[in-house]
C-alpha atoms as a printed R data frame, in Angstrom:
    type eleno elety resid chain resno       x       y       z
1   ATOM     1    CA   UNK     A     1  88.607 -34.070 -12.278
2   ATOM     2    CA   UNK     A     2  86.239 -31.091 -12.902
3   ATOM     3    CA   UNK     A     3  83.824 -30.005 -15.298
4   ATOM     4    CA   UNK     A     4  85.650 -26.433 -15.215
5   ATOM     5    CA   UNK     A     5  86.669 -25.788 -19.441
6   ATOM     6    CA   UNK     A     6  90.035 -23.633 -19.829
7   ATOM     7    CA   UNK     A     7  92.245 -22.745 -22.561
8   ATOM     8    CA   UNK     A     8  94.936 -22.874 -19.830
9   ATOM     9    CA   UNK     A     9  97.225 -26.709 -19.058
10  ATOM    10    CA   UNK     A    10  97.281 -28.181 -15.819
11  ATOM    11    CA   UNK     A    11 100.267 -29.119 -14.215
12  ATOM    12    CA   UNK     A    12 101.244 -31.170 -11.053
13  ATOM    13    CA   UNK     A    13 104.156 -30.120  -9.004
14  ATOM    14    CA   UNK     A    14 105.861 -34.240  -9.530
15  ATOM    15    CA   UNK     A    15 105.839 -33.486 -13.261
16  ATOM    16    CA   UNK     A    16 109.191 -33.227 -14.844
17  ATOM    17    CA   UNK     A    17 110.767 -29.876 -14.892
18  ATOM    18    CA   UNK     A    18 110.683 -30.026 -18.613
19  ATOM    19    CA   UNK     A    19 106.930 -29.773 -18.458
20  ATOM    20    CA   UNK     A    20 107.176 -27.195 -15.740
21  ATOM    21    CA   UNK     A    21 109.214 -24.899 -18.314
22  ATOM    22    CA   UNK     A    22 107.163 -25.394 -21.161
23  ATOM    23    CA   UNK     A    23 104.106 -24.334 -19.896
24  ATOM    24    CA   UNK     A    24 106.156 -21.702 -18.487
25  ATOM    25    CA   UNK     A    25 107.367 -20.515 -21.828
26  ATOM    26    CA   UNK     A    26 104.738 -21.196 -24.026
27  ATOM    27    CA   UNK     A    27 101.348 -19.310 -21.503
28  ATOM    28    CA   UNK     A    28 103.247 -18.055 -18.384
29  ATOM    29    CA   UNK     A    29  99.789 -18.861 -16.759
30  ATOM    30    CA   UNK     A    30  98.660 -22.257 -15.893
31  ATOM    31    CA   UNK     A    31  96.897 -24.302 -12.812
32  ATOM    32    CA   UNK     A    32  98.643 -26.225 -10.542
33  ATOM    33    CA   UNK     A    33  97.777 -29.846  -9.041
34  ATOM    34    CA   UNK     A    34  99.890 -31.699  -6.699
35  ATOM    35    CA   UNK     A    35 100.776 -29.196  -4.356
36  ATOM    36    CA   UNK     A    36 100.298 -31.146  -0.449
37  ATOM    37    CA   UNK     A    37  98.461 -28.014   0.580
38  ATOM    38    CA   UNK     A    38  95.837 -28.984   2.526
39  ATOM    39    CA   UNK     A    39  92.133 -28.045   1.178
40  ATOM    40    CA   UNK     A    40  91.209 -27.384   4.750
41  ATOM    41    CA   UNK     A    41  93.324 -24.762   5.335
42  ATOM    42    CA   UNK     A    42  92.136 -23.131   2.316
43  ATOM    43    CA   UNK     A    43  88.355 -23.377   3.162
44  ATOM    44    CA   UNK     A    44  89.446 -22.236   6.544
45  ATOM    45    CA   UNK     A    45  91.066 -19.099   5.225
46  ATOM    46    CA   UNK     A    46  88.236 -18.144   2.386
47  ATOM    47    CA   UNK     A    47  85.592 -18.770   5.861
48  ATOM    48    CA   UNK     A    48  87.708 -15.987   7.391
49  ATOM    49    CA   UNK     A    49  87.684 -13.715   4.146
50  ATOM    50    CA   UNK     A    50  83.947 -13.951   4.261
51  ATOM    51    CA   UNK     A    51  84.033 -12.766   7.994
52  ATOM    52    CA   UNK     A    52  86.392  -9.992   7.054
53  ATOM    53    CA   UNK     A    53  84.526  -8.702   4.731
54  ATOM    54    CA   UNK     A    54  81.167  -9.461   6.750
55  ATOM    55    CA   UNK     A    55  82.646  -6.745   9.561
56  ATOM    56    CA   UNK     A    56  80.925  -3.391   9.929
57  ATOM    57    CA   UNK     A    57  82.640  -0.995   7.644
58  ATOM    58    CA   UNK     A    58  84.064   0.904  10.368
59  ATOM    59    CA   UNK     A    59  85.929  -1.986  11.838
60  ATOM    60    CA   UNK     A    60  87.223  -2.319   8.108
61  ATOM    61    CA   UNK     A    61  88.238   1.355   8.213
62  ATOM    62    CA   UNK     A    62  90.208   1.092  11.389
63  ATOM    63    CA   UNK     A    63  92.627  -0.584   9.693
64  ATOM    64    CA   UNK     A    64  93.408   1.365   6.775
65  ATOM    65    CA   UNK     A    65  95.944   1.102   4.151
66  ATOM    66    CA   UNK     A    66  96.393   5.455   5.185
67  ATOM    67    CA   UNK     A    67  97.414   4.062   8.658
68  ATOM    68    CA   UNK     A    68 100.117   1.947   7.820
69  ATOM    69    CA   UNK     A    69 103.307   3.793   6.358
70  ATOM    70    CA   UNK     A    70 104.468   0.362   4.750
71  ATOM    71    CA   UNK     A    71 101.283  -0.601   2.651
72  ATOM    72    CA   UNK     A    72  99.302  -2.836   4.922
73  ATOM    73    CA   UNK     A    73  96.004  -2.984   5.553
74  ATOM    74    CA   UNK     A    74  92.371  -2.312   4.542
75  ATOM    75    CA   UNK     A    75  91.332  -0.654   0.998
76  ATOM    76    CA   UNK     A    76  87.857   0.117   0.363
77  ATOM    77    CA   UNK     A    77  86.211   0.098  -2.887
78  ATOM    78    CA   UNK     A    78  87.698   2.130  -5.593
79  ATOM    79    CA   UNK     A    79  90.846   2.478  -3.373
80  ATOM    80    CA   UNK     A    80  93.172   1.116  -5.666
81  ATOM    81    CA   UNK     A    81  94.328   1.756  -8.834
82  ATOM    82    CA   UNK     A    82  95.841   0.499 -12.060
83  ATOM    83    CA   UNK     A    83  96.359   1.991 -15.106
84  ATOM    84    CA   UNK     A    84  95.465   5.252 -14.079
85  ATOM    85    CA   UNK     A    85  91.582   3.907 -13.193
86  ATOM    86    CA   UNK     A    86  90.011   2.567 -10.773
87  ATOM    87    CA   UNK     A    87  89.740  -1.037  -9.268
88  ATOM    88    CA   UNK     A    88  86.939  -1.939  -7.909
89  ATOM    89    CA   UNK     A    89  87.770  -4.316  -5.222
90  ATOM    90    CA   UNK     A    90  87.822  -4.271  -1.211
91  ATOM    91    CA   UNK     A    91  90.944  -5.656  -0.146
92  ATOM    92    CA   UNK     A    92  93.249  -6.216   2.560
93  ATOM    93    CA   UNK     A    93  97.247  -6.801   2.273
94  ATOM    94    CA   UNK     A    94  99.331  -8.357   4.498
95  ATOM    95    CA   UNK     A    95 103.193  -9.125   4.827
96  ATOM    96    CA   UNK     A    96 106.074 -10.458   6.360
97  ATOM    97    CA   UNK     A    97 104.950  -9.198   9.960
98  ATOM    98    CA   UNK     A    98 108.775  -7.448  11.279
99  ATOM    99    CA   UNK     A    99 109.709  -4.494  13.008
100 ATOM   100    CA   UNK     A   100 110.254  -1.341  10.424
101 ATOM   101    CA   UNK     A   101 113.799  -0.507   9.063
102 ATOM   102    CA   UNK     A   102 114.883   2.694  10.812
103 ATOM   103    CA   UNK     A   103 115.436   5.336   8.843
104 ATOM   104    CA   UNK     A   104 115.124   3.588   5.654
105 ATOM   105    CA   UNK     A   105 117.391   4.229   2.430
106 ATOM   106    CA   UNK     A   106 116.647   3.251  -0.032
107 ATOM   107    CA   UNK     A   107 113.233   4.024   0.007
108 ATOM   108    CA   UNK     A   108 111.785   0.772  -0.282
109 ATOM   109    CA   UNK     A   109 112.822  -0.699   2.501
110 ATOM   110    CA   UNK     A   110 109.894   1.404   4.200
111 ATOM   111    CA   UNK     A   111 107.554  -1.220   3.096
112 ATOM   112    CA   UNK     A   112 109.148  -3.577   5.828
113 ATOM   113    CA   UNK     A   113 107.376  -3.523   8.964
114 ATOM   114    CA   UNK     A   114 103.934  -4.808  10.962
115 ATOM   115    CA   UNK     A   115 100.676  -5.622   9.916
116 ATOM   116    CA   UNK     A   116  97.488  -4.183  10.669
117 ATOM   117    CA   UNK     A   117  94.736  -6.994  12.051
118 ATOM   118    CA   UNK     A   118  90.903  -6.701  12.495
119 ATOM   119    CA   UNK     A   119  89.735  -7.131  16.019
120 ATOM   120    CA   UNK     A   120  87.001  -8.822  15.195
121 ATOM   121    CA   UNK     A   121  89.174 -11.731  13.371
122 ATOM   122    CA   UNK     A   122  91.638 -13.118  16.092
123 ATOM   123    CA   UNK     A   123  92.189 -16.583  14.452
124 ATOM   124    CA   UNK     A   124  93.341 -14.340  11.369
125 ATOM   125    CA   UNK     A   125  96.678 -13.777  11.928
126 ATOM   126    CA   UNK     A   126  97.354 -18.101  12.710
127 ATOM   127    CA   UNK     A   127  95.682 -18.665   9.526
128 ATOM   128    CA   UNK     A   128  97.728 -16.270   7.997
129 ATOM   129    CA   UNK     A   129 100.639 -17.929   9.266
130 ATOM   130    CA   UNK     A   130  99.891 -21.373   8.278
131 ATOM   131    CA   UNK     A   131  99.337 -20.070   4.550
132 ATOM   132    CA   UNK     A   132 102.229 -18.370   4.342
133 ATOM   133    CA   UNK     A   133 104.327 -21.650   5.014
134 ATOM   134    CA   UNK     A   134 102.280 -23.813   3.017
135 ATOM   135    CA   UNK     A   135 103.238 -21.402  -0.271
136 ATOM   136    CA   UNK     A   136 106.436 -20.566   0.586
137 ATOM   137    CA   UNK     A   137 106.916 -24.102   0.251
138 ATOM   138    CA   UNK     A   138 105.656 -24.683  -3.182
139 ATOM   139    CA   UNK     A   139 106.791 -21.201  -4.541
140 ATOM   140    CA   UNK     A   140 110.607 -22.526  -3.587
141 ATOM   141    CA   UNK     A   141 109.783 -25.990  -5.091
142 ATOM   142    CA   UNK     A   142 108.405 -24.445  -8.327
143 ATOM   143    CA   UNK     A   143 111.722 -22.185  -8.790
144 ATOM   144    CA   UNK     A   144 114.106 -25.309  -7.898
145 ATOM   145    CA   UNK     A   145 112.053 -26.852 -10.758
146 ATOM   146    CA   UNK     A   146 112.318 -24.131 -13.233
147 ATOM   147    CA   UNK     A   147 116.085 -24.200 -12.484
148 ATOM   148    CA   UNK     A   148 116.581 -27.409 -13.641
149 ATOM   149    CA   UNK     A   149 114.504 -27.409 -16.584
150 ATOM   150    CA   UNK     A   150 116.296 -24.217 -17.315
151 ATOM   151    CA   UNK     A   151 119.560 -25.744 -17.120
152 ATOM   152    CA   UNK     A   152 120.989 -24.321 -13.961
153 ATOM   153    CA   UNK     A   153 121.666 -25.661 -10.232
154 ATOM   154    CA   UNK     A   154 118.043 -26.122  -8.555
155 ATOM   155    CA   UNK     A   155 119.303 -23.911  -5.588
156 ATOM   156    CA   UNK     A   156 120.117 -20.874  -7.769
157 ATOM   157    CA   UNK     A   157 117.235 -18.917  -6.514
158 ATOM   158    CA   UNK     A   158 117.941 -20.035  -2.803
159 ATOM   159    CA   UNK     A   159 119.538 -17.131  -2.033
160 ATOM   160    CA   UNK     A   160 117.497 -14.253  -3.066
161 ATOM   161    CA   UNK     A   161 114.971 -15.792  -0.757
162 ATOM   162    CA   UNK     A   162 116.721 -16.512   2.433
163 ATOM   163    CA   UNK     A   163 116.457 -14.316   5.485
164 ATOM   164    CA   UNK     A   164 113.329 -12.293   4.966
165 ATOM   165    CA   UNK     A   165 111.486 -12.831   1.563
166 ATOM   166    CA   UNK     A   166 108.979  -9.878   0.814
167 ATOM   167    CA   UNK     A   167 105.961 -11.903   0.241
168 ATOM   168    CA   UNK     A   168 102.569 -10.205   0.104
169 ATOM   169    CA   UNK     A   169  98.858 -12.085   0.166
170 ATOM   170    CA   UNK     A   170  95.992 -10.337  -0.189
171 ATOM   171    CA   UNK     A   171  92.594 -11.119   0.257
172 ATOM   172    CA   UNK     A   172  90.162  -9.602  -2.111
173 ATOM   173    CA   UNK     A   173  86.841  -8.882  -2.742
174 ATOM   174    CA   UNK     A   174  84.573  -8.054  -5.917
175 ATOM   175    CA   UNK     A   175  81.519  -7.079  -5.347
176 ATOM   176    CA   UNK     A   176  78.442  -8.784  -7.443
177 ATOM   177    CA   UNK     A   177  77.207  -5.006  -8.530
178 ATOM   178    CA   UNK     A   178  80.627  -2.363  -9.614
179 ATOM   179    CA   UNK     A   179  80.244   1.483 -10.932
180 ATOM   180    CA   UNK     A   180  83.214  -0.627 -13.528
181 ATOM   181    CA   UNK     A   181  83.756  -3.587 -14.999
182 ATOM   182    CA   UNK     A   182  87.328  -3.125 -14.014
183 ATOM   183    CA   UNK     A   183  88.286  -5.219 -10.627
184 ATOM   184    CA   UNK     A   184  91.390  -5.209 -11.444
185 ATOM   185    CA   UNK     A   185  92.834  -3.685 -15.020
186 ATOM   186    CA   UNK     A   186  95.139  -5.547 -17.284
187 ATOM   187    CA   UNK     A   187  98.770  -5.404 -15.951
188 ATOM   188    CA   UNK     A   188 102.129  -7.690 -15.115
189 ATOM   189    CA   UNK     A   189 103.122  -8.927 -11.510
190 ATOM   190    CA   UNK     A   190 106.159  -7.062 -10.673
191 ATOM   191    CA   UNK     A   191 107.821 -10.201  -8.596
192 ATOM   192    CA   UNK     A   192 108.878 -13.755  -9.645
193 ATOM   193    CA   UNK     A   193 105.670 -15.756  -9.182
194 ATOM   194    CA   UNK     A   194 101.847 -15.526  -7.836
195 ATOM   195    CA   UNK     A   195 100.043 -18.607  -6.573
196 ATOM   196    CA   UNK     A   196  96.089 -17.966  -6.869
197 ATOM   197    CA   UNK     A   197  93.413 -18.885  -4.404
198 ATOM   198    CA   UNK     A   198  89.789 -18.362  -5.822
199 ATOM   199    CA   UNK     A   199  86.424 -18.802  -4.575
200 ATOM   200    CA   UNK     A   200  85.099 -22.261  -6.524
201 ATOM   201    CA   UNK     A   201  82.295 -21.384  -9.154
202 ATOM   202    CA   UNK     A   202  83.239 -17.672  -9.181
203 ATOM   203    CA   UNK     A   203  84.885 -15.842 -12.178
204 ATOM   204    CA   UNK     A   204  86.206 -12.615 -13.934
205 ATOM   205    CA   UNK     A   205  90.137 -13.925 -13.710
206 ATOM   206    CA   UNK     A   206  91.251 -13.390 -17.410
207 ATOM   207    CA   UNK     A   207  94.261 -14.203 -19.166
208 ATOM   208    CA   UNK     A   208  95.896 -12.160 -22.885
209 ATOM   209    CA   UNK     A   209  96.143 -14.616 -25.035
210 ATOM   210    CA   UNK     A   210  98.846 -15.032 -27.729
211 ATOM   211    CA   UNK     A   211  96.848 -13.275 -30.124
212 ATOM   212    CA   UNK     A   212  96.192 -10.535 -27.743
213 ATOM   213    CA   UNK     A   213  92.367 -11.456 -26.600
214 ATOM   214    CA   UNK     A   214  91.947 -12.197 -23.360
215 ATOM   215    CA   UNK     A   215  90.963 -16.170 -21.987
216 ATOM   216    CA   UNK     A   216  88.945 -16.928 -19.392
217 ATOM   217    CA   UNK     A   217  90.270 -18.842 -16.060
218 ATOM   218    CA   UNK     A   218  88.262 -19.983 -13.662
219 ATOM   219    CA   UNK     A   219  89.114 -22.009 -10.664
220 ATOM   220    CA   UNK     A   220  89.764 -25.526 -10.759
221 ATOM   221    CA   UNK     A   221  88.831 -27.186  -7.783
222 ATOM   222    CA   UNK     A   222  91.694 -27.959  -5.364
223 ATOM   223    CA   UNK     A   223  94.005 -26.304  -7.837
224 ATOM   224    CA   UNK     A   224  96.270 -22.971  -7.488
225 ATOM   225    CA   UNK     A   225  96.187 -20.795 -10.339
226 ATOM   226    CA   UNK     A   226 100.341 -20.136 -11.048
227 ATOM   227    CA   UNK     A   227 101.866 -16.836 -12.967
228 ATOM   228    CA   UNK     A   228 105.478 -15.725 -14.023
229 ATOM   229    CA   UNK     A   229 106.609 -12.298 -12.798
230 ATOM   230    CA   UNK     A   230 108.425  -9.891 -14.122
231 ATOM   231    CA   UNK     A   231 111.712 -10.760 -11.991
232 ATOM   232    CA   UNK     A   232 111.237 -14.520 -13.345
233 ATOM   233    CA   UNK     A   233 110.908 -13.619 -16.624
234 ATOM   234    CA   UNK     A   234 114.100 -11.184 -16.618
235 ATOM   235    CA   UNK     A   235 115.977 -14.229 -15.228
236 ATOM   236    CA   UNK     A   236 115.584 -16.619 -17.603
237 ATOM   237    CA   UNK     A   237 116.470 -13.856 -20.703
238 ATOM   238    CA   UNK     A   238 112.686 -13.756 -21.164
239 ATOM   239    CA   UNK     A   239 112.280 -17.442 -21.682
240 ATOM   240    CA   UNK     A   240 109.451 -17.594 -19.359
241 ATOM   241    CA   UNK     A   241 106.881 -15.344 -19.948
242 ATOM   242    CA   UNK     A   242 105.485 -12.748 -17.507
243 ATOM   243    CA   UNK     A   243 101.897 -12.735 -19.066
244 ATOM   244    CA   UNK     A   244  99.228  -9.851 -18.700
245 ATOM   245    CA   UNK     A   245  96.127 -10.403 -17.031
246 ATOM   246    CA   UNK     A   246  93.119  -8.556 -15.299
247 ATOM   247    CA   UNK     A   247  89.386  -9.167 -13.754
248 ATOM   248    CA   UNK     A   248  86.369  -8.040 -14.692
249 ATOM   249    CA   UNK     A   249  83.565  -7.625 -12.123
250 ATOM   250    CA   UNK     A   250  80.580  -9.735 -13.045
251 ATOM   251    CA   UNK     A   251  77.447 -10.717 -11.662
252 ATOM   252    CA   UNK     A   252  78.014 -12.543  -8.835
253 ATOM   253    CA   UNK     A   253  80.584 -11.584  -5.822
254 ATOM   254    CA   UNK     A   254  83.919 -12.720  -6.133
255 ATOM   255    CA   UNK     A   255  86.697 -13.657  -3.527
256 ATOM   256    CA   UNK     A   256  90.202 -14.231  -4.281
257 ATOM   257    CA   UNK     A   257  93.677 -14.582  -2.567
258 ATOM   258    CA   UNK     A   258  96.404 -13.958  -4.435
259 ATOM   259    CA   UNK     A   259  99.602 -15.055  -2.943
260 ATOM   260    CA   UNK     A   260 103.077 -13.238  -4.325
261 ATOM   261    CA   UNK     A   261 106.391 -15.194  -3.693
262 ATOM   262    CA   UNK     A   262 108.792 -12.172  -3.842
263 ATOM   263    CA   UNK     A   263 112.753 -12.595  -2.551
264 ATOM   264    CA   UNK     A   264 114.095 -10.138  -0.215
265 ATOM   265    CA   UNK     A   265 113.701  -6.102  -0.908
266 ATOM   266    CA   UNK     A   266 117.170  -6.201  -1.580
267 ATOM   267    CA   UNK     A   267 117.540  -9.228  -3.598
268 ATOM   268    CA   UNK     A   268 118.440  -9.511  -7.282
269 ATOM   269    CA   UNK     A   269 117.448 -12.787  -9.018
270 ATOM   270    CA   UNK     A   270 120.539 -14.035 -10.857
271 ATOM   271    CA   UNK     A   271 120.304 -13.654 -14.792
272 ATOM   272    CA   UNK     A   272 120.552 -17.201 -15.793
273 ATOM   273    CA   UNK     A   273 122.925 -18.457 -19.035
274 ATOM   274    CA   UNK     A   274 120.832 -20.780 -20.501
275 ATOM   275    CA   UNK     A   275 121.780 -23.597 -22.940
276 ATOM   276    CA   UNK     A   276 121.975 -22.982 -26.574
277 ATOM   277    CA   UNK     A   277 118.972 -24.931 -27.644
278 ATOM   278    CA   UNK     A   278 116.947 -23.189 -24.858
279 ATOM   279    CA   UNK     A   279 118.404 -19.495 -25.595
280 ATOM   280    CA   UNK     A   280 117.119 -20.065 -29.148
281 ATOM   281    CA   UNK     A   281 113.564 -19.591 -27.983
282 ATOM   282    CA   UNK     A   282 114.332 -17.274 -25.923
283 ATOM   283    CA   UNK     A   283 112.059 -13.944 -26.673
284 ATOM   284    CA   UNK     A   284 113.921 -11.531 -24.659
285 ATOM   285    CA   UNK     A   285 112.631  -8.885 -22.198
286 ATOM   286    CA   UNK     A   286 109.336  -7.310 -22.868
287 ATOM   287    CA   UNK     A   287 108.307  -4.262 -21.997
288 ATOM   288    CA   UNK     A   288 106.261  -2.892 -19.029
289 ATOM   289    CA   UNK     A   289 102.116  -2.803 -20.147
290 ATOM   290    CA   UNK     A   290 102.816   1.083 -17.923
291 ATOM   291    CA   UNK     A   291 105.677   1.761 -19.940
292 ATOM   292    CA   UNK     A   292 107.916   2.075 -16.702
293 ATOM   293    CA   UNK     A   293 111.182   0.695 -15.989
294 ATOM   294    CA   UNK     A   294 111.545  -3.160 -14.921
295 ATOM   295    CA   UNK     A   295 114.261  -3.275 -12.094
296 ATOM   296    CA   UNK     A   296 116.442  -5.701 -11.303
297 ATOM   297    CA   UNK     A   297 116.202  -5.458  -7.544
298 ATOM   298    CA   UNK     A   298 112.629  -6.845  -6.363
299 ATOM   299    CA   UNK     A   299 112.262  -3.591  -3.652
300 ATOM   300    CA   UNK     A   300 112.502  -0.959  -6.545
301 ATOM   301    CA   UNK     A   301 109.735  -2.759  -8.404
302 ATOM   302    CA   UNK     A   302 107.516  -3.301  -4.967
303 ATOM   303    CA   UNK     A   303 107.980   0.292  -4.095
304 ATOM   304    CA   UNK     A   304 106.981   1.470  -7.633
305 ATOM   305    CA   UNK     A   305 104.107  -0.711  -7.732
306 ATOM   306    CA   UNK     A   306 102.770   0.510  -4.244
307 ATOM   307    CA   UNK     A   307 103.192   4.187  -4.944
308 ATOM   308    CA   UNK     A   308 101.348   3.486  -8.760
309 ATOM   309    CA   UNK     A   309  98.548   1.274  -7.197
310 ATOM   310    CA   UNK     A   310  98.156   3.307  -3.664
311 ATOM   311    CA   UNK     A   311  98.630   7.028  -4.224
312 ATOM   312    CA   UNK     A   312  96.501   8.213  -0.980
313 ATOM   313    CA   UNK     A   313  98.613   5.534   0.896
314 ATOM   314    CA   UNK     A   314 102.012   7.621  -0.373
315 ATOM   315    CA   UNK     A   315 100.600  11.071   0.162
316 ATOM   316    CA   UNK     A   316 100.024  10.274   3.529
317 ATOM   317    CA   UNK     A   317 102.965   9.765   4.359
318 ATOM   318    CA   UNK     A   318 105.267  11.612   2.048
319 ATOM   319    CA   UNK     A   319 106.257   9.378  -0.972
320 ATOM   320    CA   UNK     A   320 106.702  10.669  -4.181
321 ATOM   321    CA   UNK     A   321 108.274   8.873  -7.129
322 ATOM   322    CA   UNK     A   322 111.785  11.276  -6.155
323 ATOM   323    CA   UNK     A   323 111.983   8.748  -2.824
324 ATOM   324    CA   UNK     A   324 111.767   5.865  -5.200
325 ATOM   325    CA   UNK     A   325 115.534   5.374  -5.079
């Protein structure tokens, strides 16, 4: 299929759900074939992350991240952080596009509410649209999958999802020259799964391996790179693993669009009993890389994640770990 050499298994979406859980268990990481979504729609929407980031910066700017009281929008280099240091990507995040939740409690149902689009892009939004439907539609068919390899009824998920999921998709940029190495520093997705768009030929995406050295994982042509989140992995009892990862800036730019199929803020994913021969291999819960609390309700994550990553997004507007609740 490609020349592309990865420690990492490819999977297609028709395989049995037993392979689906496997890979699952054994990596957490792995790329997916098989998925119907169409590779013109993804050329169309890396052509119009080029053109984003191809805007004057000031038509960037007007649509900061500081703007936008629910974490959309433009980030500019070194606006981000995790760990503690900085990321050096440009970015811009997008959501569910719905009116805000008036007077919000708990606190993270203030990152419900519109997006903030470029002028200069007006076929983004449509795009946008169209992506989001393609992925919702494998992220649902992955979990029914996992359910039944796991033992359980494929709709036991369903739920958690219905209504208004909190996905997020950002479109990213690493620069070819960084003051860091660090585009992104090693950490856990704090939802249930991500599905990975990357620029072909580009690189930096890397993986811990089992004996704690990180892989390599570069894109496979017309595949989605595919990782466990934390919610996933605290579902099945820690059968599937929630893996860490991180990118390192290189020498030539890189463009990526990571795509995170999270339930409602609201939602709990149901704690799964597994059968005995699966709960054997079970490993358990592991811990946060940040040493913070995983929560069981997707929002509480989100909102911790977005205050951690986006402090000058929370100080303009008031947040503070105390309005995590």
């Amino acid at each position: 299929m490609t020349s592309v050499r990865t420690a990492l298994p490819v999977v297609d979406l028709n395989d049995e759900p037993e392979r689906l859980r496997q890979v699952a268990h054994d990596v957490g990481f792995f790329y997916l074939t098989g998925h119907g979504v169409p590779d013109t729609l993804s050329y169309q929407l890396l052509d119009a992350a080029r053109r984003f980031f191809a805007l004057p910066q000031e038509a960037k700017d007007a649509i900061a991240m500081t703007n936008s009281p629910h974490f959309r929008g433009y980030t500019r280099l070194g606006g981000e952080f995790t760990g503690g240091r900085v990321d050096w990507r440009e970015q811009i995040d997008i959501g569910p596009e719905r009116a805000p939740v008036r007077d919000p409690e708990p606190g993270y149902l203030r990152l419900q509410g519109p997006n903030q689009w470029p002028d200069g892009l007006p076929d983004l939004p449509e795009i946008i649209a169209q992506w989001d439907a393609e992925l919702a539609r494998v992220g649902r068919n992955l979990l029914q999958r996992w359910a039944v390899g796991l033992g359980a009824d494929p709709s036991v998920f369903d739920a958690a999802f219905a209504e208004a999921p909190a996905t997020l998709i950002k479109i990213v940029r690493y620069p070819a020259q960084a003051e860091t190495a660090q585009g992104v520093g090693a950490h856990r997705d704090a939802g249930v799964l991500t599905l990975l768009l990357a620029d072909p030929g580009s690189r930096g995406l890397q993986v811990r391996g089992g004996d704690g050295t990180f892989i390599d994982v570069d894109p496979l042509p017309g595949a989605f790179i595919v990782n466990i989140g934390e919610l996933l992995e605290i579902a099945s009892g820690g059968y599937l693993r929630a893996t860490e990862h991180r990118v390192r800036v290189g020498s030539a730019e890189r463009i990526s669009v990571p795509y995170f199929f999270n339930p409602r803020l609201d939602a709990e994913l149901p704690v799964l009993t597994l059968p005995d021969d699966l709960a054997a291999h079970a490993r358990g819960v592991t811990a946060d890389p940040s040493n913070e609390q995983i929560y069981s309700v997707y929002g509480r994550n989100a909102w911790k994640s977005r205050i951690r990553a986006h402090p000058d997004v929370a100080a303009a507007h008031g947040y503070g770990r105390a309005k995590q609740e």
